[in-house]
Coordinates of N, CA and C in Angstrom, one line a residue:
M182 N -2.4 228.3 74.4 CA -2.4 227.9 75.8 C -3.9 227.8 76.2
N183 N -4.2 226.6 76.8 CA -5.6 226.4 77.2 C -5.9 227.2 78.4
S184 N -7.2 227.2 78.8 CA -7.7 228.0 79.9 C -7.0 227.6 81.2
K185 N -6.8 226.3 81.4 CA -6.3 225.8 82.7 C -4.8 226.3 82.8
N186 N -4.0 226.1 81.8 CA -2.6 226.6 81.9 C -2.5 228.1 82.0
R187 N -3.4 228.8 81.3 CA -3.4 230.3 81.4 C -3.7 230.7 82.8
L188 N -4.6 230.1 83.5 CA -4.9 230.4 84.9 C -3.8 230.1 85.8
L189 N -3.1 229.0 85.6 CA -1.9 228.7 86.4 C -0.8 229.7 86.2
A190 N -0.5 230.0 85.0 CA 0.5 231.0 84.7 C 0.2 232.3 85.3
N191 N -1.0 232.8 85.1 CA -1.4 234.1 85.7 C -1.3 234.1 87.2
S192 N -1.7 232.9 87.8 CA -1.6 232.8 89.3 C -0.1 232.9 89.7
S193 N 0.8 232.3 89.0 CA 2.2 232.4 89.3 C 2.7 233.8 89.2
T194 N 2.3 234.5 88.2 CA 2.7 235.9 88.0 C 2.2 236.7 89.2
L195 N 1.0 236.6 89.6 CA 0.4 237.4 90.7 C 1.1 237.1 92.0
L196 N 1.5 235.8 92.2 CA 2.2 235.4 93.4 C 3.6 236.1 93.5
F197 N 4.3 236.1 92.4 CA 5.6 236.8 92.4 C 5.5 238.3 92.6
L198 N 4.5 238.9 92.1 CA 4.3 240.3 92.3 C 3.9 240.6 93.7
S199 N 3.2 239.7 94.4 CA 2.8 240.0 95.8 C 4.0 239.8 96.8
V200 N 5.0 239.0 96.4 CA 6.1 238.7 97.3 C 7.2 239.7 97.1
N201 N 7.6 240.0 95.9 CA 8.7 240.8 95.6 C 8.3 242.3 95.6
T202 N 8.3 242.9 96.8 CA 7.9 244.3 97.0 C 9.0 245.0 97.8
L203 N 9.1 246.3 97.7 CA 10.0 247.1 98.4 C 11.5 246.7 98.1
S204 N 11.7 246.3 96.9 CA 13.1 245.9 96.5 C 14.1 247.0 96.7
G205 N 15.2 246.7 97.4 CA 16.3 247.6 97.6 C 15.9 248.8 98.5
A206 N 14.8 248.7 99.2 CA 14.4 249.9 100.0 C 15.2 250.0 101.3
T207 N 15.1 251.2 101.9 CA 15.8 251.4 103.2 C 15.0 250.7 104.3
L208 N 15.6 249.7 104.9 CA 14.9 249.0 106.0 C 15.0 249.7 107.3
A209 N 16.1 250.3 107.6 CA 16.3 251.1 108.8 C 17.4 252.1 108.6
R210 N 17.3 253.3 109.3 CA 18.4 254.3 109.2 C 18.5 254.9 110.6
W211 N 19.7 255.0 111.1 CA 20.0 255.6 112.3 C 20.8 256.9 112.1
T212 N 20.3 258.0 112.5 CA 21.0 259.3 112.3 C 21.2 259.8 113.7
P213 N 22.5 259.8 114.2 CA 22.7 260.2 115.6 C 22.7 261.7 115.9
V214 N 21.5 262.2 115.9 CA 21.2 263.6 116.2 C 20.3 263.7 117.4
S215 N 20.6 264.4 118.4 CA 19.7 264.6 119.5 C 19.6 266.0 119.9
T216 N 18.6 266.7 119.4 CA 18.5 268.2 119.8 C 18.0 268.4 121.2
A217 N 17.6 267.3 121.8 CA 17.0 267.4 123.2 C 18.2 267.6 124.2
L218 N 19.4 267.2 123.9 CA 20.5 267.3 124.8 C 20.9 268.7 124.9
P219 N 21.5 269.1 126.1 CA 21.9 270.5 126.3 C 22.9 271.0 125.2
E220 N 23.8 270.1 124.7 CA 24.8 270.5 123.7 C 24.2 270.6 122.3
G221 N 22.9 270.4 122.2 CA 22.3 270.6 120.9 C 22.5 269.4 120.0
T222 N 23.3 269.6 118.9 CA 23.4 268.5 117.9 C 24.5 267.5 118.3
S223 N 25.2 267.7 119.4 CA 26.2 266.7 119.9 C 25.4 265.5 120.4
Y224 N 26.0 264.4 120.4 CA 25.4 263.2 120.9 C 26.2 262.5 122.0
D225 N 25.6 262.5 123.2 CA 26.3 261.9 124.3 C 25.9 260.4 124.4
S226 N 26.9 259.5 123.9 CA 26.6 258.1 123.9 C 26.6 257.5 125.2
G227 N 27.1 258.2 126.2 CA 27.1 257.6 127.6 C 25.8 257.5 128.2
S228 N 24.8 258.3 127.8 CA 23.5 258.3 128.5 C 22.4 258.0 127.5
D229 N 22.6 258.0 126.2 CA 21.6 257.7 125.3 C 22.1 256.9 124.1
T230 N 21.2 256.2 123.5 CA 21.6 255.5 122.2 C 20.6 255.9 121.1
P231 N 21.1 256.1 119.9 CA 20.2 256.6 118.8 C 19.0 255.6 118.5
S232 N 17.8 256.1 118.5 CA 16.7 255.4 117.9 C 16.7 255.5 116.4
P233 N 16.1 254.6 115.7 CA 16.1 254.7 114.2 C 15.4 255.9 113.8
S234 N 15.9 256.6 112.8 CA 15.3 257.8 112.2 C 14.2 257.3 111.2
E235 N 14.4 256.1 110.7 CA 13.5 255.6 109.7 C 13.5 254.1 109.8
A236 N 12.3 253.5 109.7 CA 12.2 252.0 109.7 C 11.0 251.6 108.8
A237 N 11.2 250.5 108.1 CA 10.2 249.9 107.2 C 9.0 249.4 107.9
A238 N 7.9 249.3 107.2 CA 6.7 248.7 107.8 C 7.0 247.2 108.0
N239 N 6.3 246.7 109.0 CA 6.4 245.3 109.4 C 7.8 244.8 109.8
L240 N 8.6 245.8 110.3 CA 9.9 245.5 110.8 C 10.2 246.3 112.1
V241 N 10.5 245.5 113.2 CA 10.9 246.1 114.5 C 12.4 246.3 114.5
V242 N 12.8 247.5 114.8 CA 14.2 247.9 114.8 C 14.6 248.4 116.2
S243 N 15.8 248.0 116.6 CA 16.3 248.4 117.9 C 17.0 249.8 117.9
T244 N 17.4 250.3 119.1 CA 18.3 251.4 119.1 C 19.7 251.0 118.7
L245 N 20.6 251.9 118.6 CA 22.0 251.7 118.2 C 22.8 251.7 119.5
A246 N 23.6 250.7 119.7 CA 24.4 250.6 121.0 C 25.8 250.5 120.6
R247 N 26.7 251.1 121.5 CA 28.1 251.0 121.4 C 28.6 250.2 122.6
V248 N 29.3 249.1 122.3 CA 29.9 248.2 123.3 C 31.4 248.2 123.2
P249 N 32.1 248.6 124.3 CA 31.6 249.2 125.5 C 31.1 250.6 125.3
A250 N 30.2 251.1 126.1 CA 29.6 252.4 125.9 C 30.7 253.4 126.3
N251 N 30.7 254.5 125.5 CA 31.6 255.6 125.8 C 30.9 256.6 126.7
S252 N 31.6 257.3 127.6 CA 31.0 258.1 128.6 C 31.3 259.6 128.3
F253 N 31.6 260.0 127.1 CA 31.9 261.3 126.8 C 31.0 261.9 125.7
T254 N 31.0 263.2 125.6 CA 30.3 263.9 124.5 C 31.2 264.4 123.4
N255 N 30.9 264.1 122.2 CA 31.7 264.5 121.1 C 31.0 265.6 120.3
A256 N 31.7 266.6 119.9 CA 31.1 267.7 119.2 C 30.7 267.3 117.8
G257 N 29.7 267.9 117.2 CA 29.2 267.6 115.9 C 28.1 266.6 115.9
I258 N 27.6 266.3 114.7 CA 26.4 265.4 114.6 C 26.9 264.0 114.4
R259 N 27.5 263.5 115.5 CA 28.2 262.2 115.4 C 27.9 261.3 116.6
Y260 N 27.9 260.0 116.4 CA 27.8 259.1 117.5 C 29.2 258.5 117.7
P261 N 29.8 258.8 118.8 CA 31.2 258.4 119.1 C 31.4 256.9 119.1
G262 N 32.5 256.5 118.5 CA 32.9 255.1 118.5 C 34.4 255.0 118.5
L263 N 34.9 253.8 118.5 CA 36.3 253.6 118.5 C 36.7 252.5 117.4
A264 N 37.9 252.7 116.8 CA 38.4 251.6 116.0 C 39.6 251.0 116.7
S265 N 39.5 249.7 116.9 CA 40.5 249.0 117.7 C 41.8 248.8 116.8
Q266 N 42.9 248.6 117.5 CA 44.2 248.4 116.8 C 44.2 247.0 116.2
S267 N 43.4 246.1 116.6 CA 43.3 244.8 116.0 C 41.8 244.3 116.2
F268 N 41.4 243.3 115.5 CA 40.1 242.8 115.6 C 39.8 242.4 117.1
D269 N 38.8 243.0 117.7 CA 38.4 242.8 119.1 C 37.0 242.5 119.2
T270 N 36.6 241.2 119.5 CA 35.2 240.8 119.6 C 34.4 241.5 120.7
S271 N 35.1 242.2 121.6 CA 34.4 242.8 122.7 C 34.2 244.3 122.4
E272 N 34.5 244.8 121.2 CA 34.3 246.2 120.9 C 33.5 246.3 119.6
Y273 N 32.3 246.8 119.6 CA 31.5 246.8 118.4 C 30.3 247.8 118.6
T274 N 29.7 248.1 117.5 CA 28.4 248.8 117.4 C 27.4 247.8 117.1
E275 N 26.2 247.8 117.7 CA 25.2 246.8 117.7 C 23.8 247.3 117.4
F276 N 23.1 246.6 116.6 CA 21.6 246.8 116.5 C 20.9 245.5 116.1
A277 N 19.6 245.5 116.2 CA 18.9 244.3 115.9 C 17.6 244.6 115.1
I278 N 17.2 243.7 114.3 CA 15.9 243.8 113.6 C 15.1 242.5 113.8
A279 N 13.8 242.7 113.7 CA 12.9 241.5 113.8 C 11.7 241.8 112.9
P280 N 11.4 240.9 111.9 CA 10.2 241.1 111.1 C 9.0 240.7 111.9
A281 N 7.9 241.4 111.5 CA 6.6 241.1 112.2 C 6.2 239.7 111.8
S282 N 5.2 239.2 112.5 CA 4.7 237.9 112.3 C 4.1 237.8 110.9
G283 N 4.5 236.8 110.1 CA 4.0 236.6 108.8 C 4.9 237.3 107.7
Y284 N 6.0 237.8 108.1 CA 6.9 238.5 107.2 C 8.3 238.0 107.4
Q285 N 9.1 238.2 106.3 CA 10.5 237.9 106.4 C 11.3 239.0 105.7
V286 N 12.6 239.0 105.9 CA 13.5 240.1 105.4 C 14.6 239.5 104.5
N287 N 14.8 240.1 103.3 CA 15.9 239.8 102.5 C 16.9 240.9 102.5
L288 N 18.0 240.7 103.1 CA 19.0 241.8 103.3 C 19.8 242.1 102.0
E289 N 20.2 243.3 101.8 CA 21.0 243.7 100.6 C 22.3 244.3 100.9
S290 N 22.3 245.4 101.7 CA 23.5 246.1 102.0 C 23.5 246.9 103.3
L291 N 24.6 247.2 103.8 CA 24.8 248.0 105.0 C 25.7 249.1 104.7
S292 N 25.3 250.4 104.9 CA 26.2 251.5 104.7 C 26.4 252.3 106.0
Y293 N 27.7 252.7 106.2 CA 28.1 253.3 107.5 C 28.9 254.6 107.1
S294 N 28.3 255.8 107.4 CA 29.0 257.0 107.1 C 29.8 257.4 108.3
T295 N 31.1 257.6 108.1 CA 32.0 257.8 109.3 C 33.0 258.9 109.1
N296 N 33.5 259.4 110.2 CA 34.6 260.4 110.2 C 35.6 259.9 111.2
T297 N 36.9 259.9 110.8 CA 37.9 259.4 111.7 C 39.0 260.4 112.0
Y298 N 38.6 261.7 111.7 CA 39.5 262.8 112.1 C 40.9 262.7 111.5
G299 N 40.9 262.5 110.2 CA 42.2 262.5 109.5 C 43.0 261.3 109.5
R300 N 42.7 260.3 110.3 CA 43.5 259.1 110.4 C 43.3 258.0 109.4
M301 N 42.2 258.1 108.6 CA 41.9 257.1 107.6 C 42.8 257.2 106.4
N302 N 43.4 258.4 106.2 CA 44.2 258.6 105.0 C 45.6 258.0 105.2
N303 N 45.8 257.1 106.1 CA 47.1 256.4 106.1 C 47.1 255.3 105.1
A304 N 48.2 254.7 104.9 CA 48.3 253.7 103.8 C 47.5 252.5 104.1
D305 N 47.3 252.2 105.4 CA 46.7 250.9 105.7 C 45.1 251.1 105.9
G306 N 44.7 252.3 106.2 CA 43.3 252.6 106.3 C 42.5 251.9 107.5
Y307 N 41.2 251.8 107.3 CA 40.4 251.2 108.3 C 39.6 250.0 107.6
T308 N 39.3 249.0 108.4 CA 38.4 247.9 107.9 C 37.2 247.8 108.8
V309 N 36.0 247.7 108.2 CA 34.8 247.4 108.9 C 34.3 246.0 108.6
Y310 N 34.0 245.3 109.7 CA 33.5 243.9 109.6 C 32.1 243.8 110.1
V311 N 31.3 243.0 109.5 CA 29.9 242.8 110.0 C 29.7 241.4 110.3
R312 N 29.2 241.1 111.5 CA 28.8 239.7 111.9 C 27.4 239.8 112.5
T313 N 26.8 238.6 112.5 CA 25.4 238.5 113.0 C 25.2 237.4 114.0
S314 N 24.1 237.4 114.6 CA 23.7 236.4 115.6 C 23.3 235.1 115.0
T315 N 23.2 235.0 113.6 CA 22.8 233.8 113.0 C 23.7 232.7 113.2
D316 N 25.0 233.0 113.4 CA 26.0 231.9 113.7 C 26.8 232.3 114.9
G317 N 26.2 233.0 115.8 CA 26.8 233.4 117.1 C 28.0 234.3 116.9
F318 N 27.9 235.2 115.9 CA 29.0 236.2 115.6 C 30.3 235.5 115.3
A319 N 30.3 234.3 114.7 CA 31.5 233.5 114.6 C 32.3 233.9 113.3
T320 N 31.6 234.3 112.2 CA 32.2 234.6 111.0 C 31.8 235.9 110.4
D321 N 32.5 236.4 109.5 CA 32.2 237.7 108.8 C 31.1 237.6 107.8
L322 N 30.1 238.3 107.9 CA 29.1 238.4 106.9 C 29.6 239.2 105.7
G323 N 30.4 240.2 106.0 CA 31.0 241.1 104.9 C 32.0 242.0 105.6
S324 N 32.8 242.6 104.7 CA 33.8 243.6 105.2 C 34.2 244.5 104.1
Q325 N 34.8 245.6 104.5 CA 35.4 246.6 103.5 C 36.5 247.4 104.1
T326 N 37.5 247.7 103.3 CA 38.6 248.5 103.8 C 38.6 249.8 102.9
I327 N 38.8 251.0 103.6 CA 38.9 252.2 102.9 C 40.1 253.0 103.4
T328 N 40.9 253.6 102.5 CA 42.1 254.3 102.9 C 42.2 255.7 102.3
D329 N 41.1 256.2 101.6 CA 41.3 257.4 100.9 C 41.1 258.7 101.6
S330 N 40.4 258.8 102.7 CA 40.1 260.0 103.4 C 39.7 259.8 104.8
S331 N 39.6 260.9 105.6 CA 39.1 260.8 107.0 C 37.6 260.6 107.1
A332 N 36.9 261.0 106.1 CA 35.4 260.9 106.1 C 35.0 260.1 104.9
D333 N 34.2 259.1 105.1 CA 33.8 258.2 103.9 C 32.6 257.4 104.3
T334 N 32.1 256.6 103.4 CA 31.0 255.7 103.7 C 31.3 254.3 103.3
F335 N 31.3 253.4 104.2 CA 31.5 252.0 103.9 C 30.2 251.4 103.4
V336 N 30.2 250.7 102.4 CA 29.0 250.0 101.9 C 29.4 248.5 101.8
I337 N 28.7 247.7 102.6 CA 29.0 246.3 102.7 C 27.9 245.4 102.2
D338 N 28.2 244.4 101.4 CA 27.2 243.5 100.9 C 26.8 242.5 102.0
I339 N 25.5 242.5 102.3 CA 25.0 241.5 103.3 C 23.9 240.7 102.7
S340 N 24.0 240.5 101.4 CA 22.9 239.8 100.7 C 22.9 238.3 100.9
A341 N 23.9 237.8 101.6 CA 23.9 236.4 102.0 C 22.7 236.1 102.9
L342 N 22.2 237.1 103.6 CA 21.1 236.9 104.5 C 19.8 237.0 103.8
Q343 N 19.1 236.0 103.5 CA 17.8 236.0 102.8 C 16.8 235.2 103.6
G344 N 15.5 235.6 103.5 CA 14.5 234.9 104.2 C 14.6 234.9 105.7
V345 N 15.1 236.0 106.3 CA 15.2 236.1 107.7 C 13.8 236.3 108.3
D346 N 13.4 235.4 109.2 CA 12.0 235.5 109.8 C 12.1 235.5 111.3
S347 N 13.2 235.7 111.9 CA 13.3 235.8 113.3 C 14.3 236.9 113.7
P348 N 14.2 237.4 115.0 CA 15.1 238.5 115.4 C 16.6 238.2 115.1
T349 N 17.3 239.2 114.6 CA 18.7 239.0 114.2 C 19.5 240.2 114.7
T350 N 20.6 240.0 115.4 CA 21.4 241.1 115.9 C 22.7 241.2 115.0
F351 N 23.0 242.5 114.7 CA 24.2 242.8 113.9 C 25.2 243.4 114.7
R352 N 26.5 243.1 114.5 CA 27.6 243.8 115.2 C 28.6 244.3 114.1
I353 N 29.0 245.5 114.3 CA 29.9 246.2 113.4 C 31.2 246.4 114.1
Y354 N 32.3 245.9 113.6 CA 33.6 246.0 114.2 C 34.5 246.9 113.3
A355 N 35.2 247.8 113.9 CA 36.1 248.7 113.1 C 37.5 248.5 113.6
V356 N 38.4 248.4 112.6 CA 39.8 248.1 112.9 C 40.7 249.2 112.3
D357 N 41.5 249.8 113.1 CA 42.5 250.8 112.6 C 43.7 250.0 112.1
N358 N 43.9 249.8 110.8 CA 44.9 248.9 110.3 C 46.3 249.4 110.5
A359 N 46.5 250.7 110.8 CA 47.8 251.3 111.0 C 48.4 250.8 112.4
Q360 N 47.5 250.5 113.3 CA 47.9 250.0 114.6 C 48.9 250.9 115.3
A361 N 48.7 252.2 115.3 CA 49.6 253.2 115.9 C 48.8 254.2 116.7
G362 N 49.4 254.5 117.9 CA 48.8 255.6 118.7 C 47.5 255.2 119.5
G363 N 47.3 253.9 119.7 CA 46.1 253.5 120.4 C 44.9 253.4 119.6
N364 N 43.7 253.1 120.2 CA 42.5 253.1 119.5 C 42.1 254.4 118.9
A365 N 41.6 254.5 117.7 CA 41.3 255.7 117.0 C 39.8 256.0 117.1
W366 N 39.5 257.3 117.0 CA 38.1 257.7 116.9 C 37.5 257.2 115.6
F367 N 36.3 256.7 115.7 CA 35.6 256.2 114.5 C 34.1 256.5 114.6
D368 N 33.8 257.7 114.3 CA 32.4 258.2 114.6 C 31.4 258.1 113.5
L369 N 30.2 257.7 113.8 CA 29.1 257.7 112.8 C 28.6 259.1 112.5
D370 N 28.7 259.4 111.3 CA 28.2 260.7 110.8 C 26.7 260.6 110.4
G371 N 26.0 261.7 110.7 CA 24.6 261.7 110.3 C 24.0 263.1 110.3
S372 N 22.9 263.3 109.6 CA 22.2 264.6 109.6 C 20.7 264.3 109.5
D373 N 20.0 265.1 110.3 CA 18.6 265.0 110.3 C 17.9 265.5 109.0
T374 N 18.7 266.1 108.1 CA 18.2 266.7 106.8 C 18.6 265.8 105.7
S375 N 19.4 264.7 106.0 CA 19.8 263.8 104.9 C 19.3 262.4 105.1
T376 N 18.9 261.8 104.0 CA 18.4 260.4 104.1 C 19.4 259.4 103.6
T377 N 20.6 259.9 103.3 CA 21.7 259.0 102.7 C 22.9 258.9 103.6
T378 N 22.8 259.5 104.8 CA 24.0 259.4 105.7 C 23.5 258.7 107.0
G379 N 24.5 258.3 107.9 CA 24.2 257.6 109.1 C 24.5 256.1 108.8
L380 N 23.8 255.3 109.6 CA 23.9 253.8 109.4 C 22.6 253.4 108.7
I381 N 22.7 252.7 107.6 CA 21.6 252.4 106.8 C 21.7 250.9 106.4
I382 N 20.6 250.2 106.6 CA 20.5 248.8 106.1 C 19.4 248.8 105.0
S383 N 19.7 248.1 103.9 CA 18.7 248.1 102.8 C 18.4 246.6 102.5
G384 N 17.2 246.5 101.9 CA 16.7 245.2 101.5 C 15.2 245.2 101.2
D385 N 14.6 244.0 101.4 CA 13.2 243.8 101.2 C 12.5 243.3 102.4
V386 N 11.3 243.8 102.7 CA 10.4 243.1 103.7 C 9.3 242.5 102.9
V387 N 9.1 241.2 103.0 CA 8.1 240.5 102.1 C 7.3 239.6 103.0
S388 N 6.1 239.4 102.6 CA 5.2 238.5 103.3 C 5.6 237.0 103.0
I389 N 5.5 236.2 104.0 CA 5.8 234.8 103.9 C 4.6 234.1 103.2
P390 N 4.8 233.5 102.0 CA 3.7 232.8 101.3 C 3.0 231.8 102.2
E391 N 1.7 231.7 102.1 CA 0.9 230.7 102.7 C 1.3 229.3 102.1
P392 N 1.2 228.2 102.8 CA 1.5 226.9 102.2 C 0.7 226.7 101.0
S393 N -0.6 227.1 100.9 CA -1.4 226.9 99.7 C -0.8 227.7 98.5
A394 N -0.3 228.9 98.8 CA 0.3 229.6 97.7 C 1.6 229.0 97.2
V395 N 2.4 228.4 98.1 CA 3.6 227.7 97.7 C 3.2 226.5 96.8
L396 N 2.2 225.8 97.2 CA 1.7 224.6 96.5 C 1.2 225.1 95.1
L397 N 0.5 226.2 95.0 CA 0.0 226.7 93.8 C 1.2 227.1 92.9
L398 N 2.2 227.7 93.4 CA 3.4 228.1 92.7 C 4.1 226.8 92.1
S399 N 4.1 225.7 92.9 CA 4.7 224.5 92.4 C 4.0 223.9 91.2
F400 N 2.6 223.9 91.4 CA 1.8 223.4 90.3 C 1.9 224.3 89.1
S401 N 2.1 225.6 89.3 CA 2.2 226.5 88.1 C 3.5 226.2 87.4
S402 N 4.6 226.0 88.2 CA 5.9 225.8 87.5 C 5.8 224.5 86.8
I403 N 5.2 223.4 87.3 CA 5.1 222.1 86.7 C 4.3 222.3 85.4
A404 N 3.2 223.0 85.4 CA 2.4 223.2 84.3 C 3.1 224.0 83.2
L405 N 3.9 225.0 83.5 CA 4.6 225.7 82.5 C 5.7 224.9 81.9
L406 N 6.4 224.1 82.7 CA 7.4 223.2 82.2 C 6.9 222.2 81.3
S407 N 5.7 221.6 81.7 CA 5.1 220.6 80.9 C 4.7 221.2 79.5
R408 N 4.2 222.4 79.5 CA 3.8 223.1 78.3 C 5.0 223.3 77.3
R409 N 6.1 223.7 77.9 CA 7.3 224.0 77.1 C 7.8 222.7 76.5
R410 N 7.6 221.6 77.1 CA 8.2 220.3 76.6 C 7.3 219.7 75.5
K411 N 6.1 220.2 75.4 CA 5.2 219.7 74.3 C 5.6 220.2 72.9

């Protein structure tokens, strides 16, 4: 390899290293614990919404909101929610992310630790759907159904969202597939001593390459392809 091709190849390698960082990292985590409330570790979703317990650098993350908001306090380290008897676009849990200027986000997964007080172990179970503002919440980005127990963690693939460079809102819809006895409790579990429970989104925060860097990458690819053909 001559000196010119070696320089281009090395430049390409350096560029890939600078862009692909924080792979699979936790972008944000919401743990619904509020020791400031009179009831201690209970969380009153009627007056407060959980702020993120963890957020990646160069990423702005919103609080967690329940729509419609519940006005009661539920015992335990949980954020009260509801699972509708059928898919209802007016009932969801919502949050938003926004990369800082000069950065973009590559999403990987969303995990949701939940407790349904014994009702998930019916034959039909619960299904969680995720939609986003990228298409006006019109289609499902991902979904998962669990039937095995009252407490479990949903892990949903959201890797279809790549190169997100503008504010994006996520909505999580929970459906009680048994459709019996009215809407069921569907609470977000979390602990201030655990980094693996609560609501977690994972992925990468990467810098957006400068136009000159993209041009260099193109030249590097052409040079490498030309060398292989010789």
